[in-house]
Every structure is written in C-alpha cells, then in structure tokens.
Short mmCIF file of N, CA and C in Angstrom, two decimals:
data_model
loop_
_atom_site.label_atom_id
_atom_site.label_comp_id
_atom_site.label_asym_id
_atom_site.label_seq_id
_atom_site.Cartn_x
_atom_site.Cartn_y
_atom_site.Cartn_z
N UNK J 215 17.90 -11.53 67.52
CA UNK J 215 17.46 -10.85 68.31
C UNK J 215 16.10 -11.18 68.88
N UNK J 216 15.92 -10.97 69.95
CA UNK J 216 14.75 -10.94 70.64
C UNK J 216 14.11 -9.96 71.29
N UNK J 217 12.75 -9.78 71.43
CA UNK J 217 12.20 -8.80 71.90
C UNK J 217 12.65 -8.24 73.19
N UNK J 218 12.91 -6.93 73.35
CA UNK J 218 13.70 -6.36 74.48
C UNK J 218 15.09 -6.21 74.11
N UNK J 219 15.33 -6.31 73.27
CA UNK J 219 16.85 -6.12 72.51
C UNK J 219 16.95 -4.62 72.32
N UNK J 220 18.09 -3.96 72.70
CA UNK J 220 18.50 -2.57 72.32
C UNK J 220 19.17 -2.68 70.88
N UNK J 221 18.88 -1.64 70.25
CA UNK J 221 19.50 -1.60 68.74
C UNK J 221 19.36 -0.05 68.18
N UNK J 222 20.22 0.05 67.28
CA UNK J 222 20.25 1.54 66.81
C UNK J 222 19.43 1.57 65.46
N UNK J 223 18.72 2.66 65.45
CA UNK J 223 17.76 2.60 64.24
C UNK J 223 18.09 3.96 63.42
N UNK J 224 18.32 3.82 62.01
CA UNK J 224 18.41 5.00 61.45
C UNK J 224 17.60 5.14 60.34
N UNK J 225 17.42 6.40 59.79
CA UNK J 225 16.34 6.68 58.59
C UNK J 225 17.15 6.70 57.29
N UNK J 226 18.56 6.63 57.57
CA UNK J 226 19.12 7.00 56.18
C UNK J 226 19.38 8.25 55.88
N UNK J 227 19.00 9.04 56.40
CA UNK J 227 18.88 10.66 56.22
C UNK J 227 19.67 11.45 57.52
N UNK J 228 20.58 10.64 58.18
CA UNK J 228 21.21 11.36 59.20
C UNK J 228 20.76 11.28 60.68
N UNK J 229 19.25 10.82 60.83
CA UNK J 229 18.95 10.85 62.24
C UNK J 229 18.89 9.29 62.67
N UNK J 230 19.38 9.29 63.95
CA UNK J 230 19.47 7.96 64.54
C UNK J 230 19.11 7.85 65.93
N UNK J 231 18.24 6.69 66.18
CA UNK J 231 17.84 6.49 67.61
C UNK J 231 18.22 5.14 68.15
N UNK J 232 18.19 5.32 69.66
CA UNK J 232 18.26 3.95 70.42
C UNK J 232 16.70 3.46 70.43
N UNK J 233 16.75 2.19 69.85
CA UNK J 233 15.56 1.47 70.09
C UNK J 233 15.13 0.13 70.98
N UNK J 234 14.07 -0.26 71.21
CA UNK J 234 14.02 -1.59 71.79
C UNK J 234 13.17 -2.40 70.96
N UNK J 235 13.70 -3.54 70.57
CA UNK J 235 12.96 -4.33 69.78
C UNK J 235 11.66 -4.96 70.41
N UNK J 236 10.33 -4.66 69.85
CA UNK J 236 9.07 -5.05 70.31
C UNK J 236 8.82 -6.08 69.85
N UNK J 237 8.91 -6.44 68.58
CA UNK J 237 8.20 -7.83 67.75
C UNK J 237 9.12 -7.90 66.54
N UNK J 238 9.31 -9.39 66.42
CA UNK J 238 10.12 -9.56 65.15
C UNK J 238 9.57 -11.05 64.59
N UNK J 239 9.12 -11.13 63.26
CA UNK J 239 8.93 -12.20 62.72
C UNK J 239 9.58 -12.12 61.31
N UNK J 240 9.15 -13.11 60.39
CA UNK J 240 9.97 -13.10 59.29
C UNK J 240 9.85 -11.91 58.07
N UNK J 241 8.57 -11.24 58.45
CA UNK J 241 8.35 -10.13 57.21
C UNK J 241 8.74 -8.92 57.94
N UNK J 242 8.61 -8.64 59.29
CA UNK J 242 8.87 -7.22 59.87
C UNK J 242 9.43 -7.34 61.27
N UNK J 243 9.97 -6.01 61.65
CA UNK J 243 10.30 -5.88 62.87
C UNK J 243 9.55 -4.74 63.50
N UNK J 244 9.35 -4.58 64.57
CA UNK J 244 8.90 -3.23 65.44
C UNK J 244 9.63 -2.99 66.43
N UNK J 245 9.91 -1.76 66.49
CA UNK J 245 10.82 -1.31 67.93
C UNK J 245 10.04 0.05 68.29
N UNK J 246 10.46 0.33 69.53
CA UNK J 246 10.12 1.31 70.19
C UNK J 246 11.25 2.47 70.40
N UNK J 247 11.13 3.61 69.84
CA UNK J 247 12.27 4.45 69.84
C UNK J 247 12.16 4.98 71.40
N UNK J 248 13.47 5.18 71.80
CA UNK J 248 13.74 5.33 73.11
C UNK J 248 14.39 6.92 73.33
N UNK J 249 15.13 7.22 72.35
CA UNK J 249 15.92 8.41 72.48
C UNK J 249 16.92 8.68 71.16
N UNK J 250 17.11 9.94 70.86
CA UNK J 250 17.77 10.32 69.74
C UNK J 250 19.24 10.10 70.16
N UNK J 251 20.13 9.52 69.26
CA UNK J 251 21.41 9.44 69.36
C UNK J 251 22.14 10.66 68.44
N UNK J 252 23.48 11.04 68.96
CA UNK J 252 24.12 12.02 68.23
C UNK J 252 24.64 11.60 66.86
N UNK J 253 24.59 12.31 65.83
CA UNK J 253 25.02 11.70 64.55
C UNK J 253 25.94 12.32 64.03
N UNK J 254 27.21 11.94 63.53
CA UNK J 254 28.23 12.72 62.72
C UNK J 254 27.58 13.24 61.63
N UNK J 255 28.19 14.32 60.96
CA UNK J 255 27.81 14.62 59.52
C UNK J 255 28.34 13.64 58.62
N UNK J 256 27.85 13.50 57.47
CA UNK J 256 28.11 12.60 56.36
C UNK J 256 29.67 13.14 55.89
N UNK J 257 30.61 12.24 55.54
CA UNK J 257 31.94 12.61 54.88
C UNK J 257 31.66 13.13 53.54
N UNK J 258 32.33 14.36 53.30
CA UNK J 258 32.21 14.64 51.88
C UNK J 258 33.03 13.92 50.85
N UNK J 259 32.90 12.71 51.04
CA UNK J 259 33.61 11.91 50.13
C UNK J 259 32.50 11.27 48.82
N UNK J 260 32.84 11.89 47.71
CA UNK J 260 32.13 11.48 46.75
C UNK J 260 33.05 10.72 45.50
N UNK J 261 32.51 9.59 45.30
CA UNK J 261 33.42 8.58 44.28
C UNK J 261 32.95 8.68 42.98
N UNK J 262 33.70 8.72 42.09
CA UNK J 262 33.45 8.92 40.53
C UNK J 262 34.27 7.52 40.32
N UNK J 263 33.56 6.58 39.65
CA UNK J 263 33.91 5.22 39.51
C UNK J 263 33.79 4.77 37.91
N UNK J 264 34.74 4.26 37.34
CA UNK J 264 34.31 3.89 35.78
C UNK J 264 33.18 2.77 35.79
N UNK J 265 32.55 2.83 34.69
CA UNK J 265 31.46 1.79 34.62
C UNK J 265 32.19 0.34 34.54
N UNK J 266 32.04 -0.83 35.27
CA UNK J 266 32.60 -1.96 34.90
C UNK J 266 31.47 -3.08 35.02
N UNK J 267 31.94 -4.22 35.12
CA UNK J 267 30.77 -5.17 35.03
C UNK J 267 30.09 -5.19 36.32
N UNK J 268 28.90 -5.77 36.26
CA UNK J 268 28.10 -5.73 37.44
C UNK J 268 28.51 -5.98 38.75
N UNK J 269 29.36 -7.36 39.00
CA UNK J 269 29.68 -7.53 40.09
C UNK J 269 30.98 -6.75 40.49
N UNK J 270 31.71 -6.22 39.93
CA UNK J 270 32.85 -5.23 40.24
C UNK J 270 32.18 -4.03 40.62
N UNK J 271 31.13 -3.49 40.04
CA UNK J 271 30.73 -2.32 40.38
C UNK J 271 29.85 -2.40 41.73
N UNK J 272 29.17 -3.51 41.95
CA UNK J 272 28.57 -3.65 43.10
C UNK J 272 29.33 -3.82 44.29
N UNK J 273 30.44 -4.47 44.16
CA UNK J 273 31.42 -4.79 45.13
C UNK J 273 32.06 -3.24 45.58
N UNK J 274 32.42 -2.49 44.43
CA UNK J 274 32.89 -1.20 44.70
C UNK J 274 31.87 -0.16 45.52
N UNK J 275 30.62 -0.48 45.26
CA UNK J 275 29.63 0.41 45.93
C UNK J 275 29.66 0.10 47.39
N UNK J 276 29.64 -1.32 47.55
CA UNK J 276 29.81 -1.75 48.97
C UNK J 276 30.99 -1.18 49.81
N UNK J 277 31.92 -1.52 49.32
CA UNK J 277 33.25 -0.75 50.00
C UNK J 277 33.48 0.36 50.26
N UNK J 278 32.90 1.31 49.26
CA UNK J 278 33.00 2.77 49.49
C UNK J 278 32.04 3.18 50.17
N UNK J 279 30.98 2.51 50.39
CA UNK J 279 29.91 3.09 51.42
C UNK J 279 30.28 2.67 52.69
N UNK J 280 30.91 1.55 53.12
CA UNK J 280 31.39 1.26 54.05
C UNK J 280 32.48 2.18 54.73
N UNK J 281 33.17 2.76 53.71
CA UNK J 281 34.03 3.63 54.07
C UNK J 281 33.57 5.28 54.42
N UNK J 282 32.19 5.50 54.08
CA UNK J 282 31.66 6.39 54.42
C UNK J 282 31.41 7.48 53.41
N UNK J 283 31.37 6.96 51.80
CA UNK J 283 31.20 7.87 50.85
C UNK J 283 29.82 8.48 50.96
N UNK J 284 29.49 9.52 50.46
CA UNK J 284 28.06 10.08 50.50
C UNK J 284 27.55 10.02 48.92
N UNK J 285 28.40 9.94 47.75
CA UNK J 285 27.79 9.89 46.71
C UNK J 285 28.81 8.79 46.00
N UNK J 286 28.22 8.09 44.78
CA UNK J 286 28.97 7.15 43.88
C UNK J 286 28.23 7.52 42.51
N UNK J 287 29.34 7.78 41.84
CA UNK J 287 28.96 8.26 40.38
C UNK J 287 29.58 7.47 39.45
N UNK J 288 28.80 6.57 38.54
CA UNK J 288 29.76 5.95 37.45
C UNK J 288 29.99 6.85 36.15
N UNK J 289 31.07 6.55 35.83
CA UNK J 289 31.65 7.64 34.55
C UNK J 289 31.76 6.28 33.42
N UNK J 290 31.27 6.79 32.46
CA UNK J 290 31.33 5.84 31.22
C UNK J 290 32.27 6.30 30.36
N UNK J 291 33.33 5.54 30.26
CA UNK J 291 34.54 5.82 29.18
C UNK J 291 34.12 4.96 27.65
N UNK J 292 34.94 5.36 26.74
CA UNK J 292 34.81 4.93 25.66
C UNK J 292 34.88 3.30 25.63
N UNK J 293 35.77 2.85 26.43
CA UNK J 293 36.08 1.13 26.48
C UNK J 293 34.85 0.65 27.33
N UNK J 294 33.96 1.57 28.35
CA UNK J 294 33.26 0.92 29.07
C UNK J 294 31.88 1.04 28.53
N UNK J 295 31.56 1.27 27.32
CA UNK J 295 30.08 1.50 26.68
C UNK J 295 29.86 -0.04 26.25
N UNK J 296 30.71 -1.01 26.24
CA UNK J 296 30.37 -2.17 25.79
C UNK J 296 30.06 -3.13 27.14
N UNK J 297 30.22 -2.71 28.30
CA UNK J 297 29.83 -3.36 29.50
C UNK J 297 28.45 -3.20 29.58
N UNK J 298 27.89 -4.45 29.86
CA UNK J 298 26.40 -4.47 29.84
C UNK J 298 25.86 -4.29 31.40
N UNK J 299 24.69 -3.57 31.56
CA UNK J 299 24.05 -3.38 32.76
C UNK J 299 24.46 -2.37 33.69
N UNK J 300 25.97 -2.35 33.83
CA UNK J 300 26.39 -1.67 35.05
C UNK J 300 25.92 -0.11 35.23
N UNK J 301 24.96 0.14 35.97
CA UNK J 301 24.31 1.54 36.15
C UNK J 301 23.24 1.99 35.47
N UNK J 302 22.82 1.07 34.21
CA UNK J 302 21.81 1.54 33.23
C UNK J 302 20.51 1.00 33.41
N UNK J 303 20.42 -0.34 33.94
CA UNK J 303 19.17 -0.82 34.32
C UNK J 303 18.67 -0.69 35.57
N UNK J 304 17.18 -0.68 35.65
CA UNK J 304 16.36 -0.60 36.93
C UNK J 304 16.85 -1.87 37.83
N UNK J 305 17.16 -3.12 37.35
CA UNK J 305 17.73 -4.11 38.05
C UNK J 305 18.81 -3.96 38.56
N UNK J 306 19.83 -3.44 38.04
CA UNK J 306 21.11 -2.97 38.59
C UNK J 306 20.82 -1.94 39.65
N UNK J 307 20.25 -1.01 39.61
CA UNK J 307 19.83 0.22 40.58
C UNK J 307 19.23 -0.37 41.87
N UNK J 308 18.47 -1.54 41.62
CA UNK J 308 17.84 -2.21 42.91
C UNK J 308 18.67 -3.05 43.51
N UNK J 309 19.81 -3.64 42.84
CA UNK J 309 20.85 -4.56 43.39
C UNK J 309 21.75 -3.34 44.12
N UNK J 310 22.02 -2.34 43.50
CA UNK J 310 23.12 -1.60 44.01
C UNK J 310 22.48 -0.76 45.37
N UNK J 311 21.20 -0.70 45.44
CA UNK J 311 20.49 -0.07 46.58
C UNK J 311 20.50 -1.04 47.67
N UNK J 312 20.10 -2.17 47.53
CA UNK J 312 20.28 -3.31 48.37
C UNK J 312 21.66 -3.39 49.16
N UNK J 313 22.88 -3.32 48.17
CA UNK J 313 24.19 -3.23 48.75
C UNK J 313 24.24 -2.17 49.67
N UNK J 314 23.81 -0.87 48.87
CA UNK J 314 24.13 0.33 50.00
C UNK J 314 23.46 0.31 51.23
N UNK J 315 22.27 -0.42 51.32
CA UNK J 315 21.61 -0.34 52.70
C UNK J 315 22.29 -1.50 53.51
N UNK J 316 22.75 -2.50 53.11
CA UNK J 316 23.49 -3.56 53.75
C UNK J 316 24.96 -2.87 54.28
N UNK J 317 25.57 -2.24 53.44
CA UNK J 317 26.84 -1.48 53.81
C UNK J 317 26.61 -0.37 54.75
N UNK J 318 25.69 0.24 54.83
CA UNK J 318 25.43 1.44 55.82
C UNK J 318 25.03 0.66 57.08
N UNK J 319 24.49 -0.45 57.08
CA UNK J 319 24.07 -1.37 58.41
C UNK J 319 25.16 -1.90 58.78
N UNK J 320 26.06 -2.23 58.08
CA UNK J 320 27.16 -3.19 58.30
C UNK J 320 28.27 -2.21 59.03
N UNK J 321 28.40 -0.84 58.52
CA UNK J 321 29.38 0.07 58.95
C UNK J 321 28.73 0.90 60.06
N UNK J 322 27.66 0.79 60.34
CA UNK J 322 26.79 1.58 61.60
C UNK J 322 26.65 2.99 61.28
N UNK J 323 26.67 3.12 60.00
CA UNK J 323 26.40 4.70 59.30
C UNK J 323 24.92 5.01 59.32
N UNK J 324 24.63 6.22 59.19
CA UNK J 324 23.35 6.90 59.21
C UNK J 324 22.99 7.60 57.83
N UNK J 325 23.82 7.62 56.90
CA UNK J 325 23.40 8.18 55.67
C UNK J 325 23.54 7.33 54.61
N UNK J 326 22.38 7.33 53.88
CA UNK J 326 22.47 6.50 52.44
C UNK J 326 22.94 7.41 51.50
N UNK J 327 23.84 6.94 50.94
CA UNK J 327 24.49 7.73 49.89
C UNK J 327 23.60 7.92 48.44
N UNK J 328 24.01 8.97 47.67
CA UNK J 328 23.28 9.10 46.45
C UNK J 328 24.06 8.24 45.37
N UNK J 329 23.27 7.59 44.51
CA UNK J 329 23.99 6.67 43.29
C UNK J 329 23.66 7.47 42.13
N UNK J 330 24.42 7.89 41.07
CA UNK J 330 24.46 8.62 40.00
C UNK J 330 24.96 7.88 38.87
N UNK J 331 24.45 8.30 37.75
CA UNK J 331 25.13 7.69 36.42
C UNK J 331 24.22 6.78 35.83
N UNK J 332 24.99 6.15 34.87
CA UNK J 332 26.41 6.62 34.19
C UNK J 332 26.30 7.85 33.37
N UNK J 333 27.46 8.42 33.63
CA UNK J 333 27.50 9.85 32.94
C UNK J 333 28.87 9.91 32.11
N UNK J 334 28.86 10.70 31.03
CA UNK J 334 30.27 10.78 30.22
C UNK J 334 30.98 11.64 31.25
N UNK J 335 32.36 11.87 31.06
CA UNK J 335 33.05 12.42 31.82
C UNK J 335 32.80 14.14 31.74
N UNK J 336 32.59 14.49 30.47
CA UNK J 336 31.94 15.76 30.23
C UNK J 336 30.90 16.11 31.11
N UNK J 337 29.85 15.37 31.10
CA UNK J 337 28.52 15.51 31.90
C UNK J 337 28.96 15.56 33.20
N UNK J 338 29.80 14.66 33.99
CA UNK J 338 30.09 14.70 35.44
C UNK J 338 30.82 16.01 35.69
N UNK J 339 31.94 16.41 34.69
CA UNK J 339 32.72 17.61 34.92
C UNK J 339 31.86 19.05 34.61
N UNK J 340 30.86 18.96 33.87
CA UNK J 340 29.97 19.98 33.95
C UNK J 340 29.29 20.58 34.95
N UNK J 341 28.79 19.25 35.71
CA UNK J 341 27.91 19.54 36.87
C UNK J 341 28.93 19.55 38.46
N UNK J 342 30.19 19.60 38.12
CA UNK J 342 31.01 19.86 39.25
C UNK J 342 31.28 21.04 39.51
N UNK J 343 31.39 21.43 41.03
CA UNK J 343 31.57 22.76 41.22
C UNK J 343 32.77 23.16 41.68
N UNK J 344 33.76 22.27 41.32
CA UNK J 344 35.28 22.45 41.36
C UNK J 344 35.62 22.87 43.06
N UNK J 345 34.99 22.55 43.89
CA UNK J 345 35.25 22.76 45.30
C UNK J 345 35.06 21.30 46.06
N UNK J 346 35.02 20.40 45.44
CA UNK J 346 34.90 18.83 46.14
C UNK J 346 33.38 18.34 45.78
N UNK J 347 32.54 19.24 45.29
CA UNK J 347 31.10 18.93 45.34
C UNK J 347 30.97 17.92 44.41
N UNK J 348 29.63 17.29 44.48
CA UNK J 348 29.48 16.25 43.59
C UNK J 348 28.90 16.61 42.09
N UNK J 349 28.95 16.01 41.32
CA UNK J 349 28.39 16.16 39.88
C UNK J 349 26.62 16.13 40.12
N UNK J 350 26.00 16.85 39.15
CA UNK J 350 24.50 16.87 39.13
C UNK J 350 24.17 18.09 39.99
#
C-alpha cells in the first residue's frame, strides 16, 4: 500500500471506519479516518473446544474467528491434562492473540473475540446461562 490508499480500519470492538493511508514505514502506519462505516453485530457464536496441542489449538482459533466466533473457550478433559501449553501459558495466549487479530483482518471482521480457559467442563457449565450465552 502507498500513501493515499483507501482502507477499512477497525478497533476490534465493533467500530469501523473508511480511512486514507497517510504514512507507512516498517514500524507503523498512520491513516486519516474519513467516515464511520456500518457494522454488523457480532455473531452469537461461542466455541467450546477441547484442549489440544498448541498448533491444533492455534489453527482452530484462526478458523473459528474467520467464521465469526465471538468467544473461544478451551475445555480441559481428563485426557487433555497431559497436553503441554495449550491455553495455559502467557506465550500461548500471545500467539493465540496474534492469530485472532490476523483472522479478524483476513475475514474483514470488526470484533475481536474473547479467549477463555482452559476450564473444566464443570466450570464451563457452571458459568453457562443455558441460553447460548458464554461461560464465565
């Protein structure tokens, strides 16, 4: 992209604008916001997924976010307790956050989904409202 190019800018909280690129270098981009764009509400799609190895968990996050998921919660099962890192470490959370941002950008979304867990199934069910609402 070059200065003068038009682009869509989002804050990840549902607001989106048409912008014009003013400056671009290796470390940052600046743009001028021209007008607010209409935004669709987020889908009430909340995914509960079993804890899996890091690569599978990151792939899953990427794909469900591209589909419009508003939340992903990892559920820890008896057999998944031996899986290292998936959802437990700060490093995994950083990687998952990067994948989420890239997937929102790729799909043209406006909402950054929430990442939760890992939780036991009992913890997830205890926080569930029974109406399709998310755990926690």
